[in-house]
Amino acid sequence: MSSFASRTMQKLFAARLLLNRLGDTSQQDELIQASFKATHVEAVLFHLQGALQSLLYEIAETARMPAGQWHSLEDLRQAAEDNERFLPQLNVLLELQNDSFSWFSQFQKRYQACWLPEVQSGANSKGVEAVDSNSLIALSEDSISDQQQLQLWLDSMQALVRDLRQTMQEY
């Protein structure tokens, strides 16, 4: 197993461990429950993103791409075009990304929300976008809990990795 494949598995394992700890929210002091939950949700998202990035390196390594840095699907897509390589595994990921209803697309939106809070359409008097502070912390619970959503994404990511590896020559 390549070092990138090992790294992908490490990131998925770390996400699973953190997700299991997320279930301990009710055992925390009432004053820190919200912070405990937010911290663990973001940490799981971070490790899932890390697994995705390691997977991109796995795909590139299997296709014998020259060394490079691929932080996104677009980075790897551009490098594949530049090197005249066809990466069917990347096409699967791009299809998932482009489907706004896919688990992958939803995961990526949630990950981006950790870094870039939604901004209101209007700009203030200095021309700077105003951030809606209500969007930073969700006040109502969705029909599915964060833990359930993250579990679905983790399971889907593991299945995706397994399926993509089966299509790679090395696996």
PDB file of C-alpha atoms in Angstrom:
ATOM      1  CA  MET A   1       0.000   0.000   0.000  1.00  0.00           C
ATOM      2  CA  SER A   2       1.381   3.390  -0.945  1.00  0.00           C
ATOM      3  CA  SER A   3       2.035   6.083   1.621  1.00  0.00           C
ATOM      4  CA  PHE A   4      -0.871   8.072   0.187  1.00  0.00           C
ATOM      5  CA  ALA A   5      -3.223   5.125   0.565  1.00  0.00           C
ATOM      6  CA  SER A   6      -2.047   4.734   4.140  1.00  0.00           C
ATOM      7  CA  ARG A   7      -2.601   8.450   4.760  1.00  0.00           C
ATOM      8  CA  THR A   8      -6.130   8.228   3.361  1.00  0.00           C
ATOM      9  CA  MET A   9      -6.924   5.397   5.759  1.00  0.00           C
ATOM     10  CA  GLN A  10      -5.375   7.284   8.691  1.00  0.00           C
ATOM     11  CA  LYS A  11      -7.553  10.314   7.977  1.00  0.00           C
ATOM     12  CA  LEU A  12     -10.700   8.176   7.742  1.00  0.00           C
ATOM     13  CA  PHE A  13      -9.784   6.448  11.002  1.00  0.00           C
ATOM     14  CA  ALA A  14      -9.216   9.796  12.744  1.00  0.00           C
ATOM     15  CA  ALA A  15     -12.590  11.029  11.468  1.00  0.00           C
ATOM     16  CA  ARG A  16     -14.271   7.910  12.875  1.00  0.00           C
ATOM     17  CA  LEU A  17     -12.622   8.375  16.282  1.00  0.00           C
ATOM     18  CA  LEU A  18     -13.690  12.020  16.461  1.00  0.00           C
ATOM     19  CA  LEU A  19     -17.188  11.156  15.323  1.00  0.00           C
ATOM     20  CA  ASN A  20     -17.468   8.606  18.124  1.00  0.00           C
ATOM     21  CA  ARG A  21     -16.431  11.306  20.618  1.00  0.00           C
ATOM     22  CA  LEU A  22     -19.120  13.609  19.254  1.00  0.00           C
ATOM     23  CA  GLY A  23     -21.621  11.289  20.901  1.00  0.00           C
ATOM     24  CA  ASP A  24     -20.174  12.367  24.278  1.00  0.00           C
ATOM     25  CA  THR A  25     -21.581  15.889  23.959  1.00  0.00           C
ATOM     26  CA  SER A  26     -24.231  15.317  26.628  1.00  0.00           C
ATOM     27  CA  GLN A  27     -21.531  14.280  29.117  1.00  0.00           C
ATOM     28  CA  GLN A  28     -19.828  17.667  28.833  1.00  0.00           C
ATOM     29  CA  ASP A  29     -20.491  20.647  31.045  1.00  0.00           C
ATOM     30  CA  GLU A  30     -23.510  22.597  29.817  1.00  0.00           C
ATOM     31  CA  LEU A  31     -21.380  25.688  29.229  1.00  0.00           C
ATOM     32  CA  ILE A  32     -19.073  23.974  26.756  1.00  0.00           C
ATOM     33  CA  GLN A  33     -21.480  21.595  24.996  1.00  0.00           C
ATOM     34  CA  ALA A  34     -21.973  23.853  21.987  1.00  0.00           C
ATOM     35  CA  SER A  35     -18.224  24.454  21.607  1.00  0.00           C
ATOM     36  CA  PHE A  36     -17.465  20.753  22.100  1.00  0.00           C
ATOM     37  CA  LYS A  37     -19.942  19.834  19.380  1.00  0.00           C
ATOM     38  CA  ALA A  38     -18.770  22.529  16.941  1.00  0.00           C
ATOM     39  CA  THR A  39     -15.133  21.604  17.486  1.00  0.00           C
ATOM     40  CA  HIS A  40     -15.727  17.923  16.844  1.00  0.00           C
ATOM     41  CA  VAL A  41     -17.940  18.542  13.808  1.00  0.00           C
ATOM     42  CA  GLU A  42     -15.274  20.730  12.222  1.00  0.00           C
ATOM     43  CA  ALA A  43     -12.519  18.264  13.119  1.00  0.00           C
ATOM     44  CA  VAL A  44     -14.407  15.408  11.443  1.00  0.00           C
ATOM     45  CA  LEU A  45     -14.938  17.578   8.361  1.00  0.00           C
ATOM     46  CA  PHE A  46     -11.240  18.465   8.359  1.00  0.00           C
ATOM     47  CA  HIS A  47     -10.186  14.801   8.444  1.00  0.00           C
ATOM     48  CA  LEU A  48     -12.668  13.850   5.729  1.00  0.00           C
ATOM     49  CA  GLN A  49     -11.204  16.631   3.567  1.00  0.00           C
ATOM     50  CA  GLY A  50      -7.719  15.343   4.374  1.00  0.00           C
ATOM     51  CA  ALA A  51      -8.794  11.861   3.267  1.00  0.00           C
ATOM     52  CA  LEU A  52     -10.092  13.346   0.021  1.00  0.00           C
ATOM     53  CA  GLN A  53      -6.812  15.139  -0.632  1.00  0.00           C
ATOM     54  CA  SER A  54      -4.828  11.966   0.075  1.00  0.00           C
ATOM     55  CA  LEU A  55      -7.146  10.125  -2.300  1.00  0.00           C
ATOM     56  CA  LEU A  56      -6.304  12.659  -5.017  1.00  0.00           C
ATOM     57  CA  TYR A  57      -2.625  11.878  -4.519  1.00  0.00           C
ATOM     58  CA  GLU A  58      -3.413   8.145  -4.674  1.00  0.00           C
ATOM     59  CA  ILE A  59      -5.178   8.634  -7.992  1.00  0.00           C
ATOM     60  CA  ALA A  60      -2.300  10.693  -9.366  1.00  0.00           C
ATOM     61  CA  GLU A  61       0.267   8.172  -8.150  1.00  0.00           C
ATOM     62  CA  THR A  62      -1.608   5.265  -9.715  1.00  0.00           C
ATOM     63  CA  ALA A  63      -1.762   7.147 -13.023  1.00  0.00           C
ATOM     64  CA  ARG A  64       1.981   7.793 -12.730  1.00  0.00           C
ATOM     65  CA  MET A  65       1.497  11.532 -12.858  1.00  0.00           C
ATOM     66  CA  PRO A  66       4.595  13.659 -12.294  1.00  0.00           C
ATOM     67  CA  ALA A  67       4.928  15.008  -8.762  1.00  0.00           C
ATOM     68  CA  GLY A  68       2.702  17.958  -8.030  1.00  0.00           C
ATOM     69  CA  GLN A  69       0.377  19.523  -5.518  1.00  0.00           C
ATOM     70  CA  TRP A  70      -3.318  18.740  -5.788  1.00  0.00           C
ATOM     71  CA  HIS A  71      -5.452  20.455  -3.215  1.00  0.00           C
ATOM     72  CA  SER A  72      -8.655  20.180  -5.193  1.00  0.00           C
ATOM     73  CA  LEU A  73     -10.288  18.143  -7.906  1.00  0.00           C
ATOM     74  CA  GLU A  74      -9.681  21.004 -10.315  1.00  0.00           C
ATOM     75  CA  ASP A  75      -5.943  20.992  -9.543  1.00  0.00           C
ATOM     76  CA  LEU A  76      -5.699  17.315 -10.438  1.00  0.00           C
ATOM     77  CA  ARG A  77      -7.990  17.664 -13.456  1.00  0.00           C
ATOM     78  CA  GLN A  78      -5.817  20.443 -14.859  1.00  0.00           C
ATOM     79  CA  ALA A  79      -2.629  18.472 -14.217  1.00  0.00           C
ATOM     80  CA  ALA A  80      -4.130  15.404 -15.932  1.00  0.00           C
ATOM     81  CA  GLU A  81      -5.032  17.495 -18.983  1.00  0.00           C
ATOM     82  CA  ASP A  82      -1.572  19.061 -19.057  1.00  0.00           C
ATOM     83  CA  ASN A  83       0.012  15.588 -18.930  1.00  0.00           C
ATOM     84  CA  GLU A  84      -2.495  14.066 -21.356  1.00  0.00           C
ATOM     85  CA  ARG A  85      -3.708  11.537 -18.799  1.00  0.00           C
ATOM     86  CA  PHE A  86      -7.191  10.101 -18.473  1.00  0.00           C
ATOM     87  CA  LEU A  87      -8.251   9.563 -14.856  1.00  0.00           C
ATOM     88  CA  PRO A  88     -11.602   7.759 -14.653  1.00  0.00           C
ATOM     89  CA  GLN A  89     -11.534   7.915 -10.838  1.00  0.00           C
ATOM     90  CA  LEU A  90     -11.282  11.682 -11.033  1.00  0.00           C
ATOM     91  CA  ASN A  91     -14.271  11.775 -13.364  1.00  0.00           C
ATOM     92  CA  VAL A  92     -16.320   9.927 -10.729  1.00  0.00           C
ATOM     93  CA  LEU A  93     -15.356  12.551  -8.156  1.00  0.00           C
ATOM     94  CA  LEU A  94     -16.110  15.414 -10.542  1.00  0.00           C
ATOM     95  CA  GLU A  95     -19.575  13.978 -11.268  1.00  0.00           C
ATOM     96  CA  LEU A  96     -20.281  13.757  -7.545  1.00  0.00           C
ATOM     97  CA  GLN A  97     -19.045  17.308  -7.054  1.00  0.00           C
ATOM     98  CA  ASN A  98     -21.207  18.671  -9.861  1.00  0.00           C
ATOM     99  CA  ASP A  99     -24.367  16.977  -8.568  1.00  0.00           C
ATOM    100  CA  SER A 100     -25.656  19.481  -6.002  1.00  0.00           C
ATOM    101  CA  PHE A 101     -27.753  16.750  -4.362  1.00  0.00           C
ATOM    102  CA  SER A 102     -24.912  14.250  -3.895  1.00  0.00           C
ATOM    103  CA  TRP A 103     -23.453  13.507  -0.474  1.00  0.00           C
ATOM    104  CA  PHE A 104     -20.063  14.629  -1.809  1.00  0.00           C
ATOM    105  CA  SER A 105     -21.333  18.022  -2.911  1.00  0.00           C
ATOM    106  CA  GLN A 106     -23.110  18.529   0.409  1.00  0.00           C
ATOM    107  CA  PHE A 107     -19.959  17.543   2.296  1.00  0.00           C
ATOM    108  CA  GLN A 108     -17.868  20.033   0.320  1.00  0.00           C
ATOM    109  CA  LYS A 109     -20.363  22.837   0.976  1.00  0.00           C
ATOM    110  CA  ARG A 110     -20.307  22.085   4.682  1.00  0.00           C
ATOM    111  CA  TYR A 111     -16.504  21.992   4.719  1.00  0.00           C
ATOM    112  CA  GLN A 112     -16.316  25.349   2.908  1.00  0.00           C
ATOM    113  CA  ALA A 113     -18.778  26.806   5.425  1.00  0.00           C
ATOM    114  CA  CYS A 114     -16.182  26.166   8.132  1.00  0.00           C
ATOM    115  CA  TRP A 115     -13.870  28.630   6.402  1.00  0.00           C
ATOM    116  CA  LEU A 116     -16.180  31.004   4.581  1.00  0.00           C
ATOM    117  CA  PRO A 117     -19.366  31.963   6.410  1.00  0.00           C
ATOM    118  CA  GLU A 118     -22.255  32.962   4.190  1.00  0.00           C
ATOM    119  CA  VAL A 119     -22.368  36.667   3.396  1.00  0.00           C
ATOM    120  CA  GLN A 120     -25.405  38.822   2.829  1.00  0.00           C
ATOM    121  CA  SER A 121     -26.043  40.016  -0.690  1.00  0.00           C
ATOM    122  CA  GLY A 122     -25.696  43.675   0.270  1.00  0.00           C
ATOM    123  CA  ALA A 123     -22.436  45.429   1.029  1.00  0.00           C
ATOM    124  CA  ASN A 124     -22.015  47.953   3.817  1.00  0.00           C
ATOM    125  CA  SER A 125     -21.024  51.605   3.289  1.00  0.00           C
ATOM    126  CA  LYS A 126     -17.325  50.662   2.918  1.00  0.00           C
ATOM    127  CA  GLY A 127     -18.118  48.201   0.133  1.00  0.00           C
ATOM    128  CA  VAL A 128     -17.355  45.217   2.363  1.00  0.00           C
ATOM    129  CA  GLU A 129     -19.769  42.306   2.472  1.00  0.00           C
ATOM    130  CA  ALA A 130     -21.585  42.094   5.787  1.00  0.00           C
ATOM    131  CA  VAL A 131     -21.624  38.726   7.537  1.00  0.00           C
ATOM    132  CA  ASP A 132     -24.950  37.549   8.902  1.00  0.00           C
ATOM    133  CA  SER A 133     -24.065  36.517  12.451  1.00  0.00           C
ATOM    134  CA  ASN A 134     -27.162  34.320  12.644  1.00  0.00           C
ATOM    135  CA  SER A 135     -25.714  32.093   9.925  1.00  0.00           C
ATOM    136  CA  LEU A 136     -22.612  31.390  11.988  1.00  0.00           C
ATOM    137  CA  ILE A 137     -24.480  29.321  14.566  1.00  0.00           C
ATOM    138  CA  ALA A 138     -27.498  27.289  13.606  1.00  0.00           C
ATOM    139  CA  LEU A 139     -30.288  27.912  16.072  1.00  0.00           C
ATOM    140  CA  SER A 140     -32.627  25.177  14.950  1.00  0.00           C
ATOM    141  CA  GLU A 141     -31.929  21.497  14.541  1.00  0.00           C
ATOM    142  CA  ASP A 142     -32.275  19.946  11.122  1.00  0.00           C
ATOM    143  CA  SER A 143     -34.264  16.765  10.665  1.00  0.00           C
ATOM    144  CA  ILE A 144     -30.973  14.887  10.695  1.00  0.00           C
ATOM    145  CA  SER A 145     -28.390  15.473  13.405  1.00  0.00           C
ATOM    146  CA  ASP A 146     -24.849  16.556  12.671  1.00  0.00           C
ATOM    147  CA  GLN A 147     -23.605  13.231  13.977  1.00  0.00           C
ATOM    148  CA  GLN A 148     -25.896  11.262  11.663  1.00  0.00           C
ATOM    149  CA  GLN A 149     -24.944  13.443   8.687  1.00  0.00           C
ATOM    150  CA  LEU A 150     -21.243  13.076   9.386  1.00  0.00           C
ATOM    151  CA  GLN A 151     -21.648   9.322   9.814  1.00  0.00           C
ATOM    152  CA  LEU A 152     -23.335   9.098   6.410  1.00  0.00           C
ATOM    153  CA  TRP A 153     -20.557  11.142   4.816  1.00  0.00           C
ATOM    154  CA  LEU A 154     -17.856   9.048   6.480  1.00  0.00           C
ATOM    155  CA  ASP A 155     -19.490   5.795   5.370  1.00  0.00           C
ATOM    156  CA  SER A 156     -19.933   7.193   1.850  1.00  0.00           C
ATOM    157  CA  MET A 157     -16.315   8.362   1.716  1.00  0.00           C
ATOM    158  CA  GLN A 158     -15.069   4.932   2.818  1.00  0.00           C
ATOM    159  CA  ALA A 159     -17.240   3.222   0.201  1.00  0.00           C
ATOM    160  CA  LEU A 160     -16.014   5.669  -2.448  1.00  0.00           C
ATOM    161  CA  VAL A 161     -12.369   5.026  -1.565  1.00  0.00           C
ATOM    162  CA  ARG A 162     -12.959   1.276  -1.677  1.00  0.00           C
ATOM    163  CA  ASP A 163     -14.743   1.482  -5.048  1.00  0.00           C
ATOM    164  CA  LEU A 164     -12.164   3.793  -6.617  1.00  0.00           C
ATOM    165  CA  ARG A 165      -9.306   1.616  -5.447  1.00  0.00           C
ATOM    166  CA  GLN A 166     -10.898  -1.371  -7.153  1.00  0.00           C
ATOM    167  CA  THR A 167     -10.737   0.496 -10.464  1.00  0.00           C
ATOM    168  CA  MET A 168      -7.099   1.488 -10.019  1.00  0.00           C
ATOM    169  CA  GLN A 169      -4.528  -0.870 -11.506  1.00  0.00           C
ATOM    170  CA  GLU A 170      -2.448  -1.002  -8.344  1.00  0.00           C
ATOM    171  CA  TYR A 171      -5.322  -2.289  -6.213  1.00  0.00           C
TER     172      TYR A 171
END
